[in-house]
PDB file of C-alpha atoms in Angstrom:
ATOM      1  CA  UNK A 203     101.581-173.273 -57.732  1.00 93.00           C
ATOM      2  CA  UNK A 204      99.439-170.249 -58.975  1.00 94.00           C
ATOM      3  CA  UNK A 205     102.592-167.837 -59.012  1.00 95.00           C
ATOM      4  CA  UNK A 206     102.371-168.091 -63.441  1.00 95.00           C
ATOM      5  CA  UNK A 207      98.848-167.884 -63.528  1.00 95.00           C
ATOM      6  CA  UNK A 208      98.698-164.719 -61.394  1.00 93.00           C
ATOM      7  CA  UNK A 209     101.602-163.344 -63.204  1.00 92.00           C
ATOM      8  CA  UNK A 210      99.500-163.782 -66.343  1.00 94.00           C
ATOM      9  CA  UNK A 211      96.465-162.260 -64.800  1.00 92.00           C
ATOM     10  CA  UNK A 212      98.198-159.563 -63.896  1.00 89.00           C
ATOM     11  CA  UNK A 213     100.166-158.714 -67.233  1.00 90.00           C
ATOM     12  CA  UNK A 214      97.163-158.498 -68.338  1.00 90.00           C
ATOM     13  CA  UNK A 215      95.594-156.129 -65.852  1.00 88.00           C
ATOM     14  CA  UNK A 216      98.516-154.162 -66.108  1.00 88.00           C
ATOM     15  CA  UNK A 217      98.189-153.729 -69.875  1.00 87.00           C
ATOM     16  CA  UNK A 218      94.988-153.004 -69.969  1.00 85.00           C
ATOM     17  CA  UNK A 219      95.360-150.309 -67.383  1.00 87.00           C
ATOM     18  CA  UNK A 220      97.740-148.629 -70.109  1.00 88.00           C
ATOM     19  CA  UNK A 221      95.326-148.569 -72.569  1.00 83.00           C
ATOM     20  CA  UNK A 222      92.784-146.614 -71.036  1.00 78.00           C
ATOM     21  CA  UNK A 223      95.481-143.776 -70.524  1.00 78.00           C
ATOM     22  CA  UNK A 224      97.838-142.394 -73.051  1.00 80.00           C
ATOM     23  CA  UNK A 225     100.639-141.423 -70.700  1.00 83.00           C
ATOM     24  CA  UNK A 226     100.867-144.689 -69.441  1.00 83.00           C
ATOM     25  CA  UNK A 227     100.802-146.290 -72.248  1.00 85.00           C
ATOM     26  CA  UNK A 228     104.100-144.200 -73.494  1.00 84.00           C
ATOM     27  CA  UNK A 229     105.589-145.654 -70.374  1.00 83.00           C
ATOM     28  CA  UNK A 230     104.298-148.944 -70.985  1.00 83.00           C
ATOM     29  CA  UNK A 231     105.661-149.487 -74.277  1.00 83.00           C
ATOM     30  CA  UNK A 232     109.025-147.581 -72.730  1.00 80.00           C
ATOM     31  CA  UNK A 233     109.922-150.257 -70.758  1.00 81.00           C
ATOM     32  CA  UNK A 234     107.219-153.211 -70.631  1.00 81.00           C
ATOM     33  CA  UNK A 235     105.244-152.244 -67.322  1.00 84.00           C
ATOM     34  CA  UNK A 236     104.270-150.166 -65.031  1.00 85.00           C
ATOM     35  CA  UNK A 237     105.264-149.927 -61.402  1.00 87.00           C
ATOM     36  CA  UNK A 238     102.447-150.753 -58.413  1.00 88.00           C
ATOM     37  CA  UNK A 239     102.106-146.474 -57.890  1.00 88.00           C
ATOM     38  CA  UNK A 240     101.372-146.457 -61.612  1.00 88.00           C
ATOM     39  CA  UNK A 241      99.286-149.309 -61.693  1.00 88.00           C
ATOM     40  CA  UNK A 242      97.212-148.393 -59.037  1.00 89.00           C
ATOM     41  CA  UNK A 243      96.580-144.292 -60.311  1.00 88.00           C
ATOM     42  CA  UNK A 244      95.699-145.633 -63.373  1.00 89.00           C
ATOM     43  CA  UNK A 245      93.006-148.094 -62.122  1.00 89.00           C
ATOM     44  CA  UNK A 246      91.639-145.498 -60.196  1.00 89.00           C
ATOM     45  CA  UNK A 247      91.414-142.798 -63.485  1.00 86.00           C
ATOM     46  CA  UNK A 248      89.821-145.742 -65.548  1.00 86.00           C
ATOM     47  CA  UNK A 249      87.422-146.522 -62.480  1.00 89.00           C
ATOM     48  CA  UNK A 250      86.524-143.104 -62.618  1.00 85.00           C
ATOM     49  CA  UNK A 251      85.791-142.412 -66.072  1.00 83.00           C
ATOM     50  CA  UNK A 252      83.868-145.720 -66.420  1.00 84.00           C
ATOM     51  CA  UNK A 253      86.268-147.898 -68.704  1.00 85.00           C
ATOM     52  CA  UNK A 254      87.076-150.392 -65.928  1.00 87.00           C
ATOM     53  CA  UNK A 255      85.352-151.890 -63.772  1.00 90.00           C
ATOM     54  CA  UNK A 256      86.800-154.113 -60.438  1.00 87.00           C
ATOM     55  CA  UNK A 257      85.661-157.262 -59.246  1.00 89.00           C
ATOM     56  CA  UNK A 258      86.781-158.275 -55.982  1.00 90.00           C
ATOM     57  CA  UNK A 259      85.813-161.950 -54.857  1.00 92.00           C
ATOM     58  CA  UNK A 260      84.375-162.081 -51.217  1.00 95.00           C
ATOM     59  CA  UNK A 261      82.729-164.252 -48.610  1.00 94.00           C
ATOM     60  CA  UNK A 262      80.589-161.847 -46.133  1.00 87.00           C
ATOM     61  CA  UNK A 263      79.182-165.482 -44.102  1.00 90.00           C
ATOM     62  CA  UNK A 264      82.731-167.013 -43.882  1.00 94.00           C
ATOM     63  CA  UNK A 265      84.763-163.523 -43.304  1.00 91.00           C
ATOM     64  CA  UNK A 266      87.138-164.044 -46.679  1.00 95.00           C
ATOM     65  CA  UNK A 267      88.188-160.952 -49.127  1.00 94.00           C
ATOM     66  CA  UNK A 268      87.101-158.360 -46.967  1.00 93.00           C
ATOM     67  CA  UNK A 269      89.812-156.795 -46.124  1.00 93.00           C
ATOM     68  CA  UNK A 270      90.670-156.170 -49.582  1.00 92.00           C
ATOM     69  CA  UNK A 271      87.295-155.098 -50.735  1.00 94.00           C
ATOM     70  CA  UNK A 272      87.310-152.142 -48.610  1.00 93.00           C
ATOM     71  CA  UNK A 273      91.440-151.378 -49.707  1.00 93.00           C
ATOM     72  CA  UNK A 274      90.080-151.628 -53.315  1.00 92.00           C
ATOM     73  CA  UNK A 275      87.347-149.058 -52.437  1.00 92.00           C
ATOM     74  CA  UNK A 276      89.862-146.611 -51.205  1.00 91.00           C
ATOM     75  CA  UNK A 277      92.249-147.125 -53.807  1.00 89.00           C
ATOM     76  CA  UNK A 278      90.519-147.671 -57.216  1.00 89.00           C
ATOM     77  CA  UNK A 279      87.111-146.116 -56.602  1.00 90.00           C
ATOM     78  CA  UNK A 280      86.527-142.072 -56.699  1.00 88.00           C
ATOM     79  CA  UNK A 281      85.079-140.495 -54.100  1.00 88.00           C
ATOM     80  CA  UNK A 282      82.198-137.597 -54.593  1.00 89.00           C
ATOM     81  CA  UNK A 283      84.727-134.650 -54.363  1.00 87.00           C
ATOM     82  CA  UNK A 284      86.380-136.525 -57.502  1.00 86.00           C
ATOM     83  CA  UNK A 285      83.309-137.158 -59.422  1.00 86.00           C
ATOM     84  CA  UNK A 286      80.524-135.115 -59.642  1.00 89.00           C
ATOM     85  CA  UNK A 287      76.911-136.181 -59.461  1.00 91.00           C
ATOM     86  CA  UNK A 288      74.998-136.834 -62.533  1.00 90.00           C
ATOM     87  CA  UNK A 289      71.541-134.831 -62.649  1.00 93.00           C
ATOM     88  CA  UNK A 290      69.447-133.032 -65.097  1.00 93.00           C
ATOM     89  CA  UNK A 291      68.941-129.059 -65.133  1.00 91.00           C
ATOM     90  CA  UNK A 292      65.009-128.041 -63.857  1.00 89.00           C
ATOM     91  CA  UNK A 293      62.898-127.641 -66.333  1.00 85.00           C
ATOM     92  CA  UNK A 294      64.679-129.659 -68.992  1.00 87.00           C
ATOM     93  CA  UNK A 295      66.506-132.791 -69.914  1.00 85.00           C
ATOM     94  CA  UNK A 296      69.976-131.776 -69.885  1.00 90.00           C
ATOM     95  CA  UNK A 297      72.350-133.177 -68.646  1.00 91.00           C
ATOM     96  CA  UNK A 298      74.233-131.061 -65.346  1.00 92.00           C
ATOM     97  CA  UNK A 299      77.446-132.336 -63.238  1.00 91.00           C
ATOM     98  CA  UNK A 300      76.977-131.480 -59.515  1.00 92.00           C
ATOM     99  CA  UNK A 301      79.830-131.039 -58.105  1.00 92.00           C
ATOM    100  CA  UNK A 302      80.086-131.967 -53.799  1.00 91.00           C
ATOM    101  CA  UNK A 303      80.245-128.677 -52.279  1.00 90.00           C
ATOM    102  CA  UNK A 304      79.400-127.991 -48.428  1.00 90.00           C
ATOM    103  CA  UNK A 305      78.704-124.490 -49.203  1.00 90.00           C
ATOM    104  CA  UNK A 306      76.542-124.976 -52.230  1.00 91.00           C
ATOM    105  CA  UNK A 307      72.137-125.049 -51.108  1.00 93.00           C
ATOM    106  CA  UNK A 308      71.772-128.473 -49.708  1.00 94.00           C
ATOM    107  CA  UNK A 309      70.194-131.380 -51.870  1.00 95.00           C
ATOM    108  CA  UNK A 310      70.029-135.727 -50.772  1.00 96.00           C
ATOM    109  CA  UNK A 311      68.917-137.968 -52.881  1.00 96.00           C
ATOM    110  CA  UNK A 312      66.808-140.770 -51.483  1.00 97.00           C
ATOM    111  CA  UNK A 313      68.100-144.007 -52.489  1.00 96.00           C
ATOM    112  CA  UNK A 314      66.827-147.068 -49.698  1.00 95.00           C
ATOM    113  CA  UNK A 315      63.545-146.991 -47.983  1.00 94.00           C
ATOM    114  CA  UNK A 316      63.462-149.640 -45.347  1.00 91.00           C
ATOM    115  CA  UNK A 317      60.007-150.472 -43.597  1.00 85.00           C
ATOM    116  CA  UNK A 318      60.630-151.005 -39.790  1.00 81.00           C
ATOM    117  CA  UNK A 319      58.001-152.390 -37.949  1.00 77.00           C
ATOM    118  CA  UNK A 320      59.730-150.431 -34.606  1.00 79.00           C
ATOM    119  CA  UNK A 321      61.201-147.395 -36.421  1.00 77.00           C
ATOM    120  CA  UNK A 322      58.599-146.893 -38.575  1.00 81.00           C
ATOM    121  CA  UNK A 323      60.319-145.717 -42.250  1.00 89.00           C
ATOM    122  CA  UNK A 324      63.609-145.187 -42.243  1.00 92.00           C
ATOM    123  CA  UNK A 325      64.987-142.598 -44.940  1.00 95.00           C
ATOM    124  CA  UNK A 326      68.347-143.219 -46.788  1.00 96.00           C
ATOM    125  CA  UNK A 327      69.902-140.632 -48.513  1.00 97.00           C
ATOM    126  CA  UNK A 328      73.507-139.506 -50.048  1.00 96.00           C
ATOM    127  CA  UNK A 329      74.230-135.723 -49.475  1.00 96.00           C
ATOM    128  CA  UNK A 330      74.359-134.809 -53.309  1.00 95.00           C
ATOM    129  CA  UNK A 331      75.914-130.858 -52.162  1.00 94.00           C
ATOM    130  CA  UNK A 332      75.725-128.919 -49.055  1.00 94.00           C
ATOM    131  CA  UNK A 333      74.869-129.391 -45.310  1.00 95.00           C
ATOM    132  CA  UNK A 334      71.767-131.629 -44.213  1.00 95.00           C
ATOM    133  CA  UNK A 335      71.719-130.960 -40.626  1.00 95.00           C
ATOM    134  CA  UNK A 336      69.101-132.664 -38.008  1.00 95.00           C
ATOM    135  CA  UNK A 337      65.712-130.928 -36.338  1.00 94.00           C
ATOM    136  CA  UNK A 338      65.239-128.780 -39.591  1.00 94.00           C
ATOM    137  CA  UNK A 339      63.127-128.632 -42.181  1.00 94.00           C
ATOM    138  CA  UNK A 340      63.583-129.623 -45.692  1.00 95.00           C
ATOM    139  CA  UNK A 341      61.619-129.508 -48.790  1.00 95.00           C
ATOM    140  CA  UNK A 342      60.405-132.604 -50.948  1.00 95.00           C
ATOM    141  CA  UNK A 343      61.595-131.452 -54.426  1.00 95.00           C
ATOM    142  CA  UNK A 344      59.907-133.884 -56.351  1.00 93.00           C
ATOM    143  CA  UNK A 345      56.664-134.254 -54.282  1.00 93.00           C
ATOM    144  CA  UNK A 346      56.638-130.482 -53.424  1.00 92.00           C
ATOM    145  CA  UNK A 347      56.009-130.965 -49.890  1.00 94.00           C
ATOM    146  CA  UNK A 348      58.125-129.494 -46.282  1.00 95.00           C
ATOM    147  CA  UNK A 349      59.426-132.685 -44.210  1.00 95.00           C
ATOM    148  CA  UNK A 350      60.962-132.156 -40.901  1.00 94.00           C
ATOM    149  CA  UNK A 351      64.155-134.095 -40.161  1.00 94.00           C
ATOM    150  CA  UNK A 352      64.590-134.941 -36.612  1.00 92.00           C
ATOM    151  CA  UNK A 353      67.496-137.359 -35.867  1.00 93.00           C
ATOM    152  CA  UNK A 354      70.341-137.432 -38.324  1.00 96.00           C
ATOM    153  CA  UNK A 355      72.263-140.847 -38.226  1.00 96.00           C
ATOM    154  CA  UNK A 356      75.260-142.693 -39.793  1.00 95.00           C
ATOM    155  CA  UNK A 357      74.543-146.044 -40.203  1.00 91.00           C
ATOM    156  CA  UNK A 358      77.335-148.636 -39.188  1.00 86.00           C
ATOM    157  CA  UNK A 359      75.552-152.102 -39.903  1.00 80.00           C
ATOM    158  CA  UNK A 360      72.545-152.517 -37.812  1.00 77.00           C
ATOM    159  CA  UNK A 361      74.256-150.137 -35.076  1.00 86.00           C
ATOM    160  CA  UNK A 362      72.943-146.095 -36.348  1.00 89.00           C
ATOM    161  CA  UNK A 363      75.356-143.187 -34.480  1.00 94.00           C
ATOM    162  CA  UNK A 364      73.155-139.799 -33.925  1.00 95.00           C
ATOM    163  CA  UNK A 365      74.979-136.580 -35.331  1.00 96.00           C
ATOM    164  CA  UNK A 366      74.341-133.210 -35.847  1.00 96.00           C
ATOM    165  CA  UNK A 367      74.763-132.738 -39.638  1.00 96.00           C
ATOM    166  CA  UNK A 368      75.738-134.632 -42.615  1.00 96.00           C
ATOM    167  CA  UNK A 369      77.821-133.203 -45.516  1.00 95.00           C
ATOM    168  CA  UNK A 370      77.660-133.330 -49.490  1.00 94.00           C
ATOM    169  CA  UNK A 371      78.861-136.679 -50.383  1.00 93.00           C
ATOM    170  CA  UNK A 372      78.280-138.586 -47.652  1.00 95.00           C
ATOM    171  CA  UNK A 373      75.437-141.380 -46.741  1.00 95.00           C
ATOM    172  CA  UNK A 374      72.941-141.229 -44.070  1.00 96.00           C
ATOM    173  CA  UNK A 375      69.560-142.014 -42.903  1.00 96.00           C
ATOM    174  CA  UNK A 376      66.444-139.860 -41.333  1.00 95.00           C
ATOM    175  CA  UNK A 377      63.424-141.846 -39.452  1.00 92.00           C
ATOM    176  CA  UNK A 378      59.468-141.177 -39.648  1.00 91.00           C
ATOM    177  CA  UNK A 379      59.723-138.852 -42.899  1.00 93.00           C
ATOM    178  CA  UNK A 380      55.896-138.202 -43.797  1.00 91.00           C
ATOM    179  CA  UNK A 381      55.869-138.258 -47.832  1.00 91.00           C
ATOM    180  CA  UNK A 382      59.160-139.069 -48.735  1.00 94.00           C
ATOM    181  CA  UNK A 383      60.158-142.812 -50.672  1.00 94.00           C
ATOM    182  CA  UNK A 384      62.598-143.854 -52.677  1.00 95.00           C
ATOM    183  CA  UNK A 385      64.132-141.941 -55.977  1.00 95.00           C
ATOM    184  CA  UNK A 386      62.629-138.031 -54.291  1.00 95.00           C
ATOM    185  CA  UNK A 387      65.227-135.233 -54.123  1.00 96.00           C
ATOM    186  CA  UNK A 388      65.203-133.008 -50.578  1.00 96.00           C
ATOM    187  CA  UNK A 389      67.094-130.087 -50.417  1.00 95.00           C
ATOM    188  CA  UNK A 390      66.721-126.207 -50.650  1.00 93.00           C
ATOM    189  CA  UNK A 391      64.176-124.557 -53.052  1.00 90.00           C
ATOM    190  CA  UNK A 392      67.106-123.046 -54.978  1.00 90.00           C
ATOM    191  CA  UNK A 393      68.507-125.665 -56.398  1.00 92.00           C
ATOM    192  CA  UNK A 394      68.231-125.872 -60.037  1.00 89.00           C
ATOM    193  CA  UNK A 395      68.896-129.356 -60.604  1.00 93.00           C
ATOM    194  CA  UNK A 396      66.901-132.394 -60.498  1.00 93.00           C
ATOM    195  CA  UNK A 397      67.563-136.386 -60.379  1.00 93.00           C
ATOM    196  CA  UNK A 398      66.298-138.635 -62.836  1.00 91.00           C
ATOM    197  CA  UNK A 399      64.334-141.614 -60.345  1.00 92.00           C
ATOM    198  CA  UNK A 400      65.905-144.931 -60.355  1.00 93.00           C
ATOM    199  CA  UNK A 401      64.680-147.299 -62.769  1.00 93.00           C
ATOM    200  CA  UNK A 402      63.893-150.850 -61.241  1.00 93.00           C
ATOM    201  CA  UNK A 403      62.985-153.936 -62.782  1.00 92.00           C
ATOM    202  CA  UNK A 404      59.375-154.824 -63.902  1.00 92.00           C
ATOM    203  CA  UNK A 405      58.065-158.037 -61.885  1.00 93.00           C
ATOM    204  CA  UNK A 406      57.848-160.774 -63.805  1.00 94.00           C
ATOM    205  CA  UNK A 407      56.746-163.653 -61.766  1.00 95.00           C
ATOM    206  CA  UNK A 408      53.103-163.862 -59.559  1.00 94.00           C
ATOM    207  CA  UNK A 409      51.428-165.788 -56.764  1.00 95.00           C
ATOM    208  CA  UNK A 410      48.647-165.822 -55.522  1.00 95.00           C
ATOM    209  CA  UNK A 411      48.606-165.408 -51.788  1.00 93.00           C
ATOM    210  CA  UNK A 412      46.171-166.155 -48.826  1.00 92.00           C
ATOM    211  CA  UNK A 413      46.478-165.468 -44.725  1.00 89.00           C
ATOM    212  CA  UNK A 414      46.790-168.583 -43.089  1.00 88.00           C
ATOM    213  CA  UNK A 415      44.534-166.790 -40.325  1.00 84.00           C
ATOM    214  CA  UNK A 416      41.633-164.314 -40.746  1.00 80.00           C
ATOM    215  CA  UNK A 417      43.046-162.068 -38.248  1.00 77.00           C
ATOM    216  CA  UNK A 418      46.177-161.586 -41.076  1.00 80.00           C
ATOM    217  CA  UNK A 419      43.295-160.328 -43.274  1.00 79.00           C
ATOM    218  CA  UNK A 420      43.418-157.086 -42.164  1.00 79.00           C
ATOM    219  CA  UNK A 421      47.275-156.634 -41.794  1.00 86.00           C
ATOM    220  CA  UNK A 422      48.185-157.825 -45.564  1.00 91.00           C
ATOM    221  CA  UNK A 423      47.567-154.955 -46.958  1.00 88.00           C
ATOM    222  CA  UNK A 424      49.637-152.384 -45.204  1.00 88.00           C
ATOM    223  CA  UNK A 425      52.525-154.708 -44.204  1.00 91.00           C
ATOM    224  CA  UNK A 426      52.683-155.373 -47.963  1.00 92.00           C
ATOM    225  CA  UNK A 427      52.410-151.518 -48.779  1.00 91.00           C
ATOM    226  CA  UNK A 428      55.346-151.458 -46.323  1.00 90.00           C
ATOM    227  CA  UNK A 429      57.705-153.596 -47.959  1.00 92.00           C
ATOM    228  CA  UNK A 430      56.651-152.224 -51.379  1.00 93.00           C
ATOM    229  CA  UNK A 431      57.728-149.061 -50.281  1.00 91.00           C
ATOM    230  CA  UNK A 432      61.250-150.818 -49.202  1.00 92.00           C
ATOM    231  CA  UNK A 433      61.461-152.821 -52.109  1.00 93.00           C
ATOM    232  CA  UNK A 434      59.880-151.026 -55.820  1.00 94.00           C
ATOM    233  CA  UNK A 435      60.385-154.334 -57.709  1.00 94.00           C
ATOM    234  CA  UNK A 436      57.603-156.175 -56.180  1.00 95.00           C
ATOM    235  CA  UNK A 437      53.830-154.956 -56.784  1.00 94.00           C
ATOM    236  CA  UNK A 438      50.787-156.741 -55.641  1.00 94.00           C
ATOM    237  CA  UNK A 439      47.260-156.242 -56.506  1.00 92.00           C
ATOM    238  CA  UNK A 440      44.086-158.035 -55.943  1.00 91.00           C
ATOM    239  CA  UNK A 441      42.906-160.114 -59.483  1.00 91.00           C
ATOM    240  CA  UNK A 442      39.378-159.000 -60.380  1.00 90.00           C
ATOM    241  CA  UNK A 443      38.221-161.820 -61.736  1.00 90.00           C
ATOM    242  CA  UNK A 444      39.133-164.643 -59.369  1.00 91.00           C
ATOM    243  CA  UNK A 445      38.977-162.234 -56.152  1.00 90.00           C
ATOM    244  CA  UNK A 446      42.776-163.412 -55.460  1.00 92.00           C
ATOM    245  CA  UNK A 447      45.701-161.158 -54.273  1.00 93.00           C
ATOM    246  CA  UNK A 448      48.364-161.838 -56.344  1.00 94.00           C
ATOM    247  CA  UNK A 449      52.242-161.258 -55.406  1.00 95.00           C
ATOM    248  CA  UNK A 450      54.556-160.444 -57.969  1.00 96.00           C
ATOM    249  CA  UNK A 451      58.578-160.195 -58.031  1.00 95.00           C
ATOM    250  CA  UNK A 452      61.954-161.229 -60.305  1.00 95.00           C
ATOM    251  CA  UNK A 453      61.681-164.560 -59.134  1.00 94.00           C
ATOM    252  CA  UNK A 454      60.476-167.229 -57.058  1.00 94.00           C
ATOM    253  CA  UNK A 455      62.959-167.054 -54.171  1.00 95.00           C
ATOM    254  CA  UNK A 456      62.306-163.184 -54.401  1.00 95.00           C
ATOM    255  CA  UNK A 457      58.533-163.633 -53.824  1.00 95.00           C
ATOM    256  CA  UNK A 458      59.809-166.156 -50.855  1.00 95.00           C
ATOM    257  CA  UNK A 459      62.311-163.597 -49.238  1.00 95.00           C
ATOM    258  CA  UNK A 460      59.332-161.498 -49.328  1.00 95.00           C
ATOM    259  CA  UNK A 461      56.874-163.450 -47.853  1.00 95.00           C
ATOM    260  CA  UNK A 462      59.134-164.421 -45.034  1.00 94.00           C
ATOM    261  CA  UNK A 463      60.117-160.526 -44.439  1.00 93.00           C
ATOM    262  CA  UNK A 464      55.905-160.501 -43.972  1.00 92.00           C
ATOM    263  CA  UNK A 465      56.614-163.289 -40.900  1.00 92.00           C
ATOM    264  CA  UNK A 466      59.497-161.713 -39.504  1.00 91.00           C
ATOM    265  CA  UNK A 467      58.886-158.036 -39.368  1.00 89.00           C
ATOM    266  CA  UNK A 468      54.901-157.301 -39.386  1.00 89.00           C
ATOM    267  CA  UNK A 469      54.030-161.265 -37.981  1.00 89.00           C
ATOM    268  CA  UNK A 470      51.534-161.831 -41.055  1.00 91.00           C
ATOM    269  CA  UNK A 471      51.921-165.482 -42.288  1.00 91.00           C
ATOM    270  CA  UNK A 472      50.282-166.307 -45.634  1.00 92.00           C
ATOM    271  CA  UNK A 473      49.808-169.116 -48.202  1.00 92.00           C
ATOM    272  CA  UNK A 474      51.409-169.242 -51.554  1.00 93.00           C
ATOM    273  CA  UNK A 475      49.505-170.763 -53.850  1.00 93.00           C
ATOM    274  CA  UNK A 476      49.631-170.992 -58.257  1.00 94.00           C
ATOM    275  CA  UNK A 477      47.782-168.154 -59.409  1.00 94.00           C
ATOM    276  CA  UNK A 478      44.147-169.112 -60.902  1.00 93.00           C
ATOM    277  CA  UNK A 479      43.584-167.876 -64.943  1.00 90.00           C
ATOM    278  CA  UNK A 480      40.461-166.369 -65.949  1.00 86.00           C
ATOM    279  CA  UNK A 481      40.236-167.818 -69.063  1.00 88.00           C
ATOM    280  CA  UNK A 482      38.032-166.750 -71.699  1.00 84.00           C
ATOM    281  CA  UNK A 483      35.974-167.842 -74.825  1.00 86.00           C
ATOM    282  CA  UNK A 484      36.302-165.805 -77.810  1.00 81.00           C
TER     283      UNK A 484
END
């Protein structure tokens, strides 16, 4: 009973597949369509040069669409030996294109932080070009300091795999890094690129928050620094004038994820409560 409407859905797809690609749309116009080998190279060359843009409906809690989430990533996106890196040559603001090259001087971009109240910090990078490879040391391009990797791992869920080196274009993760957060480039000296940091959203809701215990006091502070460092788009900072700490995020159930990450990893329970205003007579 939805055999016309996906039919429809589908023209559609398939014509607007042809657009973004003058060869296929000779062949379109030739004889009406395009055949499922056409259809899906051209989704992946508009994927790649930005003018489409998939949307696969899934279920992760009930196990639906999976299947063909990951199929769509293999098919329709590019992987980093097909599109190059965006950056910015050192020293200025133009624009470079690095392309993924395991010989090339080795450069990761940090893009996750996660705070783990066992692990301590855990690192996650991408391999932007050459070989990161484990119990070496790096440098901290954008803090200009030396970090030494110890264990390299491939994260698989919550389940991490130890290996001995990770290539340019691939993901992986580095635990107990001294300096390093979110948005730094590692790598080699040599390179001659950089990476602009990642922009996140400015908070725009606050609360004020007390421990429900005095023993929390103490353990507010750095849990909180902990999760900031996890999570850039929440800030907190204690109000001058009414002596409160105040808790800031996009929203209130992202100020309540937050305080119950506080619970669950460092064991700090606190209060939220409406932030007081220091109002003023002018």
């Amino acid at each position: 009973d939805l055999a016309a409407a996906a039919q429809t859905a589908r023209d559609a797809l398939i014509e607007m597949v042809a657009e973004a690609d003058d060869a296929l749309m000779e062949k379109f116009f030739e004889s009406g369509t395009l055949t499922q080998e056409e259809l899906v190279d051209g989704l992946k060359r508009g994927v790649a040069a930005g003018r489409i843009f998939p949307l696969v409906c899934t279920s992760a809690g009930a196990n639906i669409g999976m299947q063909p989430l990951l199929d769509a990533i293999l098919s329709y996106v590019p992987s980093p030996a097909e599109r190059p890196f965006a950056a910015t040559a050192k020293g200025s603001e133009d624009a470079v294109a690095v392309k993924a090259s395991d010989s090339s001087p080795a450069a990761a971009f940090v893009w996750k932080t996660v705070a783990d109240p066992f692990a301590g910090r855990i690192t996650m990078f991408r391999v932007i070009s050459g070989t990161v490879k484990a119990d070496s040391t790096i440098q901290n391009i954008t803090r200009e300091t030396p970090e030494r990797l110890g264990h390299l791992t491939l994260l698989q869920g919550k389940t991490p795999t130890n290996v001995p080196e990770i290539r340019s274009g691939d993901l992986g993760a580095v635990a107990k890094l001294k300096d390093t957060l979110t948005s730094d480039l590692l790598g080699d000296k040599t390179i001659a690129f950089r990476v602009l940091p990642i922009k996140f959203a400015e908070p725009v809701i606050s609360y004020a928050i007390e421990p429900k215990t005095r023993g929390d006091e103490e353990k507010i502070s750095t849990a909180l620094h902990r999760l900031q460092e996890e999570d850039p788009s929440i800030s907190y900072n204690r109000e001058a004038e009414t002596k409160q700490l105040l808790l800031a995020g996009q929203g209130q159930s992202h100020i309540e994820v937050t305080v119950a990450k506080l619970k669950r990893r460092f064991g700090v329970e606190v209060n939220l409560k409406i932030p007081r205003i220091p109002y003023r007579e002018t």
